[in-house]
PDB file of C-alpha atoms in Angstrom:
ATOM      1  CA  SER A   1     -26.639  17.150   2.410  1.00  0.00           C
ATOM      2  CA  ASP A   2     -24.424  15.054   4.745  1.00  0.00           C
ATOM      3  CA  TYR A   3     -22.256  13.649   1.837  1.00  0.00           C
ATOM      4  CA  LEU A   4     -21.330  17.244   0.411  1.00  0.00           C
ATOM      5  CA  LYS A   5     -20.158  18.009   4.137  1.00  0.00           C
ATOM      6  CA  LEU A   6     -17.865  15.390   4.354  1.00  0.00           C
ATOM      7  CA  LEU A   7     -16.307  16.666   1.139  1.00  0.00           C
ATOM      8  CA  ARG A   8     -14.814  19.576   3.233  1.00  0.00           C
ATOM      9  CA  TYR A   9     -12.156  17.022   4.376  1.00  0.00           C
ATOM     10  CA  ASP A  10      -9.419  14.792   3.082  1.00  0.00           C
ATOM     11  CA  LEU A  11      -9.093  12.247   5.746  1.00  0.00           C
ATOM     12  CA  ILE A  12     -11.913  10.883   8.203  1.00  0.00           C
ATOM     13  CA  LEU A  13     -10.671   8.743  11.213  1.00  0.00           C
ATOM     14  CA  VAL A  14     -13.383   6.707  12.695  1.00  0.00           C
ATOM     15  CA  ALA A  15     -12.550   6.151  16.420  1.00  0.00           C
ATOM     16  CA  PRO A  16     -13.141   2.554  18.012  1.00  0.00           C
ATOM     17  CA  GLU A  17     -16.679   1.145  18.442  1.00  0.00           C
ATOM     18  CA  ALA A  18     -18.007   3.429  16.641  1.00  0.00           C
ATOM     19  CA  GLU A  19     -21.870   2.841  15.608  1.00  0.00           C
ATOM     20  CA  MET A  20     -23.189   3.861  12.220  1.00  0.00           C
ATOM     21  CA  PRO A  21     -26.499   3.995  10.570  1.00  0.00           C
ATOM     22  CA  PRO A  22     -26.307   2.691   7.079  1.00  0.00           C
ATOM     23  CA  LYS A  23     -26.698   6.109   5.231  1.00  0.00           C
ATOM     24  CA  ASP A  24     -23.388   7.158   7.145  1.00  0.00           C
ATOM     25  CA  VAL A  25     -21.537   3.980   5.840  1.00  0.00           C
ATOM     26  CA  ARG A  26     -22.675   4.825   2.233  1.00  0.00           C
ATOM     27  CA  ASN A  27     -21.605   8.103   2.545  1.00  0.00           C
ATOM     28  CA  LEU A  28     -18.151   7.137   3.635  1.00  0.00           C
ATOM     29  CA  ALA A  29     -17.698   4.412   0.991  1.00  0.00           C
ATOM     30  CA  ASN A  30     -18.759   7.434  -1.707  1.00  0.00           C
ATOM     31  CA  PHE A  31     -16.389   9.445   0.127  1.00  0.00           C
ATOM     32  CA  VAL A  32     -13.294   7.231  -0.168  1.00  0.00           C
ATOM     33  CA  GLU A  33     -14.920   6.072  -3.794  1.00  0.00           C
ATOM     34  CA  ASP A  34     -14.483   9.924  -4.712  1.00  0.00           C
ATOM     35  CA  GLY A  35     -11.094  10.066  -3.901  1.00  0.00           C
ATOM     36  CA  GLN A  36     -10.675  10.968  -0.151  1.00  0.00           C
ATOM     37  CA  ALA A  37      -9.147   8.766   2.646  1.00  0.00           C
ATOM     38  CA  LEU A  38     -10.613   6.906   5.652  1.00  0.00           C
ATOM     39  CA  LEU A  39      -8.871   5.420   8.608  1.00  0.00           C
ATOM     40  CA  VAL A  40     -10.714   3.163  10.714  1.00  0.00           C
ATOM     41  CA  VAL A  41      -9.526   1.756  14.356  1.00  0.00           C
ATOM     42  CA  ASP A  42     -11.313  -1.413  15.426  1.00  0.00           C
ATOM     43  CA  LYS A  43     -14.664  -1.654  14.735  1.00  0.00           C
ATOM     44  CA  ILE A  44     -17.428   0.279  13.472  1.00  0.00           C
ATOM     45  CA  ALA A  45     -20.647  -1.278  14.414  1.00  0.00           C
ATOM     46  CA  THR A  46     -23.369  -1.123  11.243  1.00  0.00           C
ATOM     47  CA  PRO A  47     -25.991  -3.159   9.742  1.00  0.00           C
ATOM     48  CA  ALA A  48     -24.441  -2.137   6.373  1.00  0.00           C
ATOM     49  CA  LYS A  49     -21.502  -4.458   6.768  1.00  0.00           C
ATOM     50  CA  ASP A  50     -21.300  -5.448   3.235  1.00  0.00           C
ATOM     51  CA  THR A  51     -20.436  -1.750   1.991  1.00  0.00           C
ATOM     52  CA  LEU A  52     -18.106  -1.175   4.863  1.00  0.00           C
ATOM     53  CA  ALA A  53     -16.553  -4.619   3.977  1.00  0.00           C
ATOM     54  CA  ARG A  54     -15.978  -3.323   0.427  1.00  0.00           C
ATOM     55  CA  THR A  55     -14.771  -0.113   1.332  1.00  0.00           C
ATOM     56  CA  LEU A  56     -12.130  -1.524   3.615  1.00  0.00           C
ATOM     57  CA  GLY A  57     -11.044  -4.129   1.083  1.00  0.00           C
ATOM     58  CA  TYR A  58     -12.733  -7.343   2.672  1.00  0.00           C
ATOM     59  CA  ASP A  59     -15.517  -9.612   1.237  1.00  0.00           C
ATOM     60  CA  THR A  60     -17.313  -9.605   4.667  1.00  0.00           C
ATOM     61  CA  LEU A  61     -16.832  -8.497   8.184  1.00  0.00           C
ATOM     62  CA  ASP A  62     -16.456 -11.116  10.649  1.00  0.00           C
ATOM     63  CA  TYR A  63     -15.850  -9.698  14.069  1.00  0.00           C
ATOM     64  CA  HIS A  64     -14.706 -11.751  17.025  1.00  0.00           C
ATOM     65  CA  SER A  65     -13.707 -10.254  20.454  1.00  0.00           C
ATOM     66  CA  PHE A  66      -9.747 -10.837  21.300  1.00  0.00           C
ATOM     67  CA  LYS A  67      -7.489 -10.125  23.996  1.00  0.00           C
ATOM     68  CA  SER A  68      -3.386 -10.287  23.492  1.00  0.00           C
ATOM     69  CA  ARG A  69      -1.302 -10.155  26.612  1.00  0.00           C
ATOM     70  CA  ASP A  70       2.295  -9.162  24.716  1.00  0.00           C
ATOM     71  CA  GLY A  71       0.120  -7.369  21.852  1.00  0.00           C
ATOM     72  CA  THR A  72       3.149  -8.192  19.277  1.00  0.00           C
ATOM     73  CA  LEU A  73       2.335  -7.167  15.722  1.00  0.00           C
ATOM     74  CA  LEU A  74       4.234  -9.283  13.095  1.00  0.00           C
ATOM     75  CA  VAL A  75       5.156  -7.034  10.091  1.00  0.00           C
ATOM     76  CA  ILE A  76       4.574  -9.162   6.833  1.00  0.00           C
ATOM     77  CA  ASP A  77       5.165  -6.499   4.244  1.00  0.00           C
ATOM     78  CA  ASN A  78       7.983  -4.016   5.525  1.00  0.00           C
ATOM     79  CA  GLN A  79       7.898  -2.505   2.107  1.00  0.00           C
ATOM     80  CA  HIS A  80       4.947  -0.600   2.372  1.00  0.00           C
ATOM     81  CA  THR A  81       5.415   3.303   3.459  1.00  0.00           C
ATOM     82  CA  ILE A  82       3.463   2.252   6.432  1.00  0.00           C
ATOM     83  CA  THR A  83       5.651  -0.294   7.973  1.00  0.00           C
ATOM     84  CA  ARG A  84       8.678   0.461   6.248  1.00  0.00           C
ATOM     85  CA  GLY A  85      11.582   1.009   9.018  1.00  0.00           C
ATOM     86  CA  VAL A  86       9.228   0.021  11.739  1.00  0.00           C
ATOM     87  CA  GLY A  87      11.212  -3.262  12.107  1.00  0.00           C
ATOM     88  CA  GLU A  88       9.857  -7.047  12.074  1.00  0.00           C
ATOM     89  CA  ARG A  89       7.933  -6.917  15.282  1.00  0.00           C
ATOM     90  CA  ILE A  90       6.087  -3.994  16.844  1.00  0.00           C
ATOM     91  CA  MET A  91       5.600  -4.546  20.465  1.00  0.00           C
ATOM     92  CA  LEU A  92       2.234  -2.759  21.545  1.00  0.00           C
ATOM     93  CA  GLY A  93       1.817  -4.617  24.890  1.00  0.00           C
ATOM     94  CA  PRO A  94      -1.717  -5.601  25.994  1.00  0.00           C
ATOM     95  CA  SER A  95      -4.051  -5.435  22.831  1.00  0.00           C
ATOM     96  CA  TRP A  96      -7.777  -6.095  22.481  1.00  0.00           C
ATOM     97  CA  GLY A  97     -10.916  -5.136  20.446  1.00  0.00           C
ATOM     98  CA  ASN A  98     -13.404  -6.837  17.840  1.00  0.00           C
ATOM     99  CA  ALA A  99     -11.065  -8.183  15.382  1.00  0.00           C
ATOM    100  CA  CYS A 100     -12.471  -8.700  11.888  1.00  0.00           C
ATOM    101  CA  LEU A 101     -11.051 -12.364  11.243  1.00  0.00           C
ATOM    102  CA  SER A 102     -12.284 -11.928   7.775  1.00  0.00           C
ATOM    103  CA  LYS A 103      -9.085 -12.091   5.116  1.00  0.00           C
ATOM    104  CA  PRO A 104      -8.751  -9.032   3.198  1.00  0.00           C
ATOM    105  CA  SER A 105      -9.817  -9.495  -0.581  1.00  0.00           C
ATOM    106  CA  THR A 106      -8.583  -6.253  -2.298  1.00  0.00           C
ATOM    107  CA  GLY A 107      -7.025  -4.960   0.882  1.00  0.00           C
ATOM    108  CA  GLN A 108      -3.396  -5.476   1.482  1.00  0.00           C
ATOM    109  CA  THR A 109      -2.585  -7.067   4.894  1.00  0.00           C
ATOM    110  CA  LEU A 110       0.662  -5.322   6.269  1.00  0.00           C
ATOM    111  CA  ALA A 111       0.875  -6.871   9.854  1.00  0.00           C
ATOM    112  CA  VAL A 112      -0.752  -9.536  11.735  1.00  0.00           C
ATOM    113  CA  ILE A 113      -1.183 -10.577  15.647  1.00  0.00           C
ATOM    114  CA  GLN A 114      -0.510 -14.530  16.339  1.00  0.00           C
ATOM    115  CA  GLU A 115      -3.344 -15.562  18.435  1.00  0.00           C
ATOM    116  CA  GLU A 116      -3.246 -19.217  19.381  1.00  0.00           C
ATOM    117  CA  GLN A 117      -3.885 -20.853  15.594  1.00  0.00           C
ATOM    118  CA  GLN A 118      -4.688 -17.666  14.003  1.00  0.00           C
ATOM    119  CA  ALA A 119      -2.893 -14.931  12.463  1.00  0.00           C
ATOM    120  CA  ILE A 120      -5.323 -11.907  12.809  1.00  0.00           C
ATOM    121  CA  PRO A 121      -4.783  -9.011  10.134  1.00  0.00           C
ATOM    122  CA  THR A 122      -4.205  -5.994  12.077  1.00  0.00           C
ATOM    123  CA  ILE A 123      -3.146  -3.402   9.593  1.00  0.00           C
ATOM    124  CA  ILE A 124      -4.916  -3.661   6.365  1.00  0.00           C
ATOM    125  CA  VAL A 125      -4.657  -1.002   3.510  1.00  0.00           C
ATOM    126  CA  ASN A 126      -7.132  -0.479   0.560  1.00  0.00           C
ATOM    127  CA  LYS A 127      -7.560   1.336  -2.489  1.00  0.00           C
ATOM    128  CA  TYR A 128     -11.376   2.105  -3.127  1.00  0.00           C
ATOM    129  CA  GLY A 129     -12.370   3.886  -6.000  1.00  0.00           C
ATOM    130  CA  ARG A 130     -10.045   6.878  -6.214  1.00  0.00           C
ATOM    131  CA  GLY A 131      -9.239   6.855  -2.690  1.00  0.00           C
ATOM    132  CA  LYS A 132      -7.537   4.762   0.171  1.00  0.00           C
ATOM    133  CA  THR A 133      -8.514   3.076   3.312  1.00  0.00           C
ATOM    134  CA  VAL A 134      -6.390   2.020   6.299  1.00  0.00           C
ATOM    135  CA  HIS A 135      -8.164  -0.031   9.124  1.00  0.00           C
ATOM    136  CA  LEU A 136      -6.103  -0.611  12.420  1.00  0.00           C
ATOM    137  CA  ASN A 137      -7.712  -4.027  13.506  1.00  0.00           C
ATOM    138  CA  PHE A 138      -6.934  -3.399  17.112  1.00  0.00           C
ATOM    139  CA  HIS A 139      -6.951  -1.428  20.186  1.00  0.00           C
ATOM    140  CA  ALA A 140      -3.489  -0.832  21.923  1.00  0.00           C
ATOM    141  CA  GLU A 141      -4.035   2.334  23.989  1.00  0.00           C
ATOM    142  CA  THR A 142      -0.990   1.741  26.317  1.00  0.00           C
ATOM    143  CA  ALA A 143       1.354   1.414  23.422  1.00  0.00           C
ATOM    144  CA  THR A 144       1.637   5.418  22.804  1.00  0.00           C
ATOM    145  CA  ARG A 145       4.851   5.599  21.316  1.00  0.00           C
ATOM    146  CA  GLN A 146       4.441   2.648  18.761  1.00  0.00           C
ATOM    147  CA  LEU A 147       0.841   3.578  18.039  1.00  0.00           C
ATOM    148  CA  ASN A 148       1.683   6.939  17.251  1.00  0.00           C
ATOM    149  CA  THR A 149       4.095   5.917  14.783  1.00  0.00           C
ATOM    150  CA  ILE A 150       1.817   3.739  12.996  1.00  0.00           C
ATOM    151  CA  LEU A 151      -0.820   6.507  12.719  1.00  0.00           C
ATOM    152  CA  ARG A 152       1.382   9.055  11.833  1.00  0.00           C
ATOM    153  CA  LYS A 153       2.711   7.013   8.935  1.00  0.00           C
ATOM    154  CA  ALA A 154      -0.867   5.806   8.124  1.00  0.00           C
ATOM    155  CA  ILE A 155      -1.956   9.348   7.835  1.00  0.00           C
ATOM    156  CA  ASP A 156       0.897  10.493   5.814  1.00  0.00           C
ATOM    157  CA  TRP A 157       0.237   7.415   3.284  1.00  0.00           C
ATOM    158  CA  LEU A 158      -3.598   8.230   3.254  1.00  0.00           C
ATOM    159  CA  LEU A 159      -2.971  11.816   2.213  1.00  0.00           C
ATOM    160  CA  SER A 160      -0.084  11.161   0.064  1.00  0.00           C
ATOM    161  CA  THR A 161      -1.099  11.734  -3.671  1.00  0.00           C
ATOM    162  CA  ARG A 162      -4.648   9.700  -4.006  1.00  0.00           C
TER     163      ARG A 162
END
């Protein structure tokens, strides 16, 4: 089955703007619940939003487009493995995406982008079942060095003892 094929991997990375049918989202949720790891960048378009929300650590997924000229991530938890040692501000430059404006429920927010009157959660970690997830809730392709550091640290955390 498709699910059994997923179990060959320790980590699945979902690229921005991925579209997934409900069956694939359920398979990803089971994959994480069974002890594997999932890294999502930006948004997954799917009718199975409730399943995806629970897996990523939200009650619901409420997406809205946003753009940030300076793209400054404000680290609010610098004790986590992913954000430890990166400083209080991570300058990404222009950032955009379909940000999930929902507040995490079981997920932990490590960094936000301040937009007008709202802090948008941008790095969210969650433990779901026996597995882990990281949701990078933004695009920042022009910030290669900084984004590489965040991605490397996120992958290290996801693949550390689950």
